[in-house]
Amino acid sequence: MERRDLTFNSLDEVLADIKALPAEGLTAAGKWTPAENVEHVSKAIGYTVHGFPDCKPSKIQKVLFTTMVKLFGRKMLTMKLSPGIKFPKGMEFFEPEKGVAWDEAVRRLEQNIADAKTKKMTHPSPVAGDLGHEKWTLMHCRHAELHFSFIHPPAA
């Protein structure tokens, strides 16, 4: 199954894409259901607003991410992400809730995006450090493009 080609420039566009999809008949390429993809993106946004769970990434994880940032710089926030990234040990809190319902995943995404607009995304990542609200917005747009590209509406 091919992926949808998506480009988001704001969290409002992220939410609009999901709200435009029907609640029934969706399919997903990859290992997660449509709702689990939404839940995962929602969690990532929520952590940058409300704070990340306690975790201790390894030195290698920090070095790898820091090296990527140095190599790609701001381009990293504007380039398409590739699928297949595995969660590092200790970062399983990013996993979506298994079997989450579509309506619940969308509700959580709406709430986390609303919170991001009013409270701002200022919590540092355990791996990436402090990105600030603007960079977090770009990172979440790229992240949503990746995960939401796997979600397909029913065939007409």
mmCIF file of C-alpha atoms in Angstrom:
data_model
loop_
_atom_site.group_PDB
_atom_site.id
_atom_site.type_symbol
_atom_site.label_atom_id
_atom_site.label_comp_id
_atom_site.label_asym_id
_atom_site.label_seq_id
_atom_site.Cartn_x
_atom_site.Cartn_y
_atom_site.Cartn_z
ATOM 1 C CA MET A 1 0.000 0.000 0.000
ATOM 2 C CA GLU A 2 1.403 3.370 -0.967
ATOM 3 C CA ARG A 3 1.631 6.183 1.516
ATOM 4 C CA ARG A 4 -0.233 9.474 1.196
ATOM 5 C CA ASP A 5 1.958 12.444 0.222
ATOM 6 C CA LEU A 6 1.450 15.021 2.978
ATOM 7 C CA THR A 7 2.987 18.370 3.838
ATOM 8 C CA PHE A 8 2.043 20.260 6.994
ATOM 9 C CA ASN A 9 3.126 23.787 7.865
ATOM 10 C CA SER A 10 1.239 24.092 11.147
ATOM 11 C CA LEU A 11 -0.394 22.006 13.842
ATOM 12 C CA ASP A 12 -3.762 23.299 12.582
ATOM 13 C CA GLU A 13 -3.026 21.593 9.240
ATOM 14 C CA VAL A 14 -2.094 18.389 11.085
ATOM 15 C CA LEU A 15 -5.442 18.387 12.870
ATOM 16 C CA ALA A 16 -7.405 19.377 9.749
ATOM 17 C CA ASP A 17 -6.033 16.357 7.872
ATOM 18 C CA ILE A 18 -7.183 13.941 10.556
ATOM 19 C CA LYS A 19 -10.566 15.603 11.062
ATOM 20 C CA ALA A 20 -11.218 15.376 7.303
ATOM 21 C CA LEU A 21 -10.911 11.578 7.414
ATOM 22 C CA PRO A 22 -14.007 9.458 8.068
ATOM 23 C CA ALA A 23 -14.151 7.629 11.389
ATOM 24 C CA GLU A 24 -15.068 4.357 9.659
ATOM 25 C CA GLY A 25 -13.352 2.302 6.986
ATOM 26 C CA LEU A 26 -9.826 3.641 7.425
ATOM 27 C CA THR A 27 -6.858 1.387 6.784
ATOM 28 C CA ALA A 28 -3.192 1.792 7.583
ATOM 29 C CA ALA A 29 0.042 0.620 6.041
ATOM 30 C CA GLY A 30 2.640 -0.361 8.608
ATOM 31 C CA LYS A 31 2.313 -1.977 12.002
ATOM 32 C CA TRP A 32 -0.126 0.425 13.693
ATOM 33 C CA THR A 33 -3.833 1.048 13.181
ATOM 34 C CA PRO A 34 -4.961 4.487 11.969
ATOM 35 C CA ALA A 35 -5.924 5.418 15.538
ATOM 36 C CA GLU A 36 -2.581 4.213 16.926
ATOM 37 C CA ASN A 37 -0.724 6.445 14.437
ATOM 38 C CA VAL A 38 -2.778 9.440 15.611
ATOM 39 C CA GLU A 39 -2.268 8.476 19.266
ATOM 40 C CA HIS A 40 1.509 8.273 18.806
ATOM 41 C CA VAL A 41 1.732 11.743 17.219
ATOM 42 C CA SER A 42 -0.567 13.133 19.904
ATOM 43 C CA LYS A 43 1.625 11.733 22.676
ATOM 44 C CA ALA A 44 4.742 13.319 21.176
ATOM 45 C CA ILE A 45 3.037 16.726 21.037
ATOM 46 C CA GLY A 46 1.709 16.309 24.568
ATOM 47 C CA TYR A 47 5.147 15.538 26.002
ATOM 48 C CA THR A 48 6.574 18.773 24.601
ATOM 49 C CA VAL A 49 3.741 20.725 26.244
ATOM 50 C CA HIS A 50 3.319 18.861 29.538
ATOM 51 C CA GLY A 51 6.746 17.283 30.031
ATOM 52 C CA PHE A 52 8.383 13.976 29.205
ATOM 53 C CA PRO A 53 8.298 10.938 31.474
ATOM 54 C CA ASP A 54 11.508 10.309 33.407
ATOM 55 C CA CYS A 55 13.988 8.414 31.314
ATOM 56 C CA LYS A 56 17.728 8.187 30.952
ATOM 57 C CA PRO A 57 18.742 7.899 27.299
ATOM 58 C CA SER A 58 22.095 6.310 26.727
ATOM 59 C CA LYS A 59 25.122 8.388 25.827
ATOM 60 C CA ILE A 60 25.131 6.795 22.377
ATOM 61 C CA GLN A 61 21.522 7.923 21.778
ATOM 62 C CA LYS A 62 22.418 11.494 22.704
ATOM 63 C CA VAL A 63 25.602 11.429 20.598
ATOM 64 C CA LEU A 64 23.740 10.050 17.574
ATOM 65 C CA PHE A 65 21.011 12.687 17.789
ATOM 66 C CA THR A 66 23.482 15.506 18.429
ATOM 67 C CA THR A 67 25.518 14.371 15.415
ATOM 68 C CA MET A 68 22.383 14.347 13.233
ATOM 69 C CA VAL A 69 21.536 17.879 14.346
ATOM 70 C CA LYS A 70 25.078 19.063 13.576
ATOM 71 C CA LEU A 71 25.079 17.394 10.150
ATOM 72 C CA PHE A 72 21.621 18.470 9.053
ATOM 73 C CA GLY A 73 20.973 21.548 11.203
ATOM 74 C CA ARG A 74 17.698 23.333 10.461
ATOM 75 C CA LYS A 75 17.223 21.170 7.354
ATOM 76 C CA MET A 76 16.408 18.337 9.770
ATOM 77 C CA LEU A 77 13.257 20.247 10.725
ATOM 78 C CA THR A 78 12.133 20.639 7.124
ATOM 79 C CA MET A 79 13.068 17.324 5.466
ATOM 80 C CA LYS A 80 10.738 14.331 5.224
ATOM 81 C CA LEU A 81 11.262 11.647 7.845
ATOM 82 C CA SER A 82 11.803 8.011 6.912
ATOM 83 C CA PRO A 83 9.773 5.144 8.351
ATOM 84 C CA GLY A 84 11.269 2.292 10.343
ATOM 85 C CA ILE A 85 12.851 4.104 13.287
ATOM 86 C CA LYS A 86 12.830 1.880 16.365
ATOM 87 C CA PHE A 87 12.179 3.209 19.854
ATOM 88 C CA PRO A 88 15.360 3.254 21.901
ATOM 89 C CA LYS A 89 15.314 1.246 25.115
ATOM 90 C CA GLY A 90 13.717 3.322 27.853
ATOM 91 C CA MET A 91 11.649 5.416 25.429
ATOM 92 C CA GLU A 92 8.724 2.995 25.094
ATOM 93 C CA PHE A 93 6.403 5.672 26.484
ATOM 94 C CA PHE A 94 6.152 6.894 22.877
ATOM 95 C CA GLU A 95 4.341 3.672 21.908
ATOM 96 C CA PRO A 96 0.645 4.277 21.187
ATOM 97 C CA GLU A 97 -2.043 2.796 23.388
ATOM 98 C CA LYS A 98 -2.847 -0.545 21.773
ATOM 99 C CA GLY A 99 -6.403 -0.716 20.441
ATOM 100 C CA VAL A 100 -7.177 2.961 21.084
ATOM 101 C CA ALA A 101 -10.436 4.001 19.387
ATOM 102 C CA TRP A 102 -10.306 6.504 16.513
ATOM 103 C CA ASP A 103 -12.568 9.042 18.262
ATOM 104 C CA GLU A 104 -10.450 8.918 21.426
ATOM 105 C CA ALA A 105 -7.165 9.292 19.530
ATOM 106 C CA VAL A 106 -8.554 12.289 17.611
ATOM 107 C CA ARG A 107 -9.889 13.845 20.838
ATOM 108 C CA ARG A 108 -6.448 13.521 22.463
ATOM 109 C CA LEU A 109 -4.760 15.035 19.405
ATOM 110 C CA GLU A 110 -7.202 17.971 19.462
ATOM 111 C CA GLN A 111 -6.515 18.545 23.156
ATOM 112 C CA ASN A 112 -2.730 18.360 22.847
ATOM 113 C CA ILE A 113 -2.729 20.742 19.868
ATOM 114 C CA ALA A 114 -4.993 23.164 21.767
ATOM 115 C CA ASP A 115 -2.617 22.961 24.747
ATOM 116 C CA ALA A 116 0.383 23.542 22.452
ATOM 117 C CA LYS A 117 -1.206 26.779 21.241
ATOM 118 C CA THR A 118 -1.980 28.149 24.692
ATOM 119 C CA LYS A 119 0.762 26.710 26.906
ATOM 120 C CA LYS A 120 3.509 26.444 24.266
ATOM 121 C CA MET A 121 5.877 23.543 23.665
ATOM 122 C CA THR A 122 8.839 24.270 25.900
ATOM 123 C CA HIS A 123 9.754 20.970 27.540
ATOM 124 C CA PRO A 124 13.162 19.634 26.493
ATOM 125 C CA SER A 125 13.432 16.222 24.909
ATOM 126 C CA PRO A 126 15.441 13.616 26.834
ATOM 127 C CA VAL A 127 17.485 13.094 23.656
ATOM 128 C CA ALA A 128 17.214 16.319 21.614
ATOM 129 C CA GLY A 129 17.275 18.792 24.473
ATOM 130 C CA ASP A 130 15.563 22.183 24.333
ATOM 131 C CA LEU A 131 14.160 22.908 20.883
ATOM 132 C CA GLY A 132 11.730 25.718 21.743
ATOM 133 C CA HIS A 133 8.172 26.161 20.476
ATOM 134 C CA GLU A 134 8.938 27.009 16.828
ATOM 135 C CA LYS A 135 11.310 24.085 16.260
ATOM 136 C CA TRP A 136 8.969 21.712 18.075
ATOM 137 C CA THR A 137 6.178 22.812 15.724
ATOM 138 C CA LEU A 138 8.311 21.991 12.683
ATOM 139 C CA MET A 139 9.403 18.657 14.173
ATOM 140 C CA HIS A 140 5.799 17.663 14.966
ATOM 141 C CA CYS A 141 4.698 18.599 11.440
ATOM 142 C CA ARG A 142 7.381 16.318 9.948
ATOM 143 C CA HIS A 143 6.471 13.573 12.431
ATOM 144 C CA ALA A 144 2.756 13.834 11.588
ATOM 145 C CA GLU A 145 3.521 13.768 7.835
ATOM 146 C CA LEU A 146 5.309 10.473 8.334
ATOM 147 C CA HIS A 147 2.717 8.735 10.505
ATOM 148 C CA PHE A 148 -0.397 10.129 8.866
ATOM 149 C CA SER A 149 0.926 9.153 5.431
ATOM 150 C CA PHE A 150 0.218 5.545 6.445
ATOM 151 C CA ILE A 151 -3.497 6.276 7.058
ATOM 152 C CA HIS A 152 -5.807 5.749 4.085
ATOM 153 C CA PRO A 153 -9.498 6.615 3.716
ATOM 154 C CA PRO A 154 -11.831 3.951 2.340
ATOM 155 C CA ALA A 155 -11.673 3.409 -1.408
ATOM 156 C CA ALA A 156 -14.419 5.286 -3.255
#
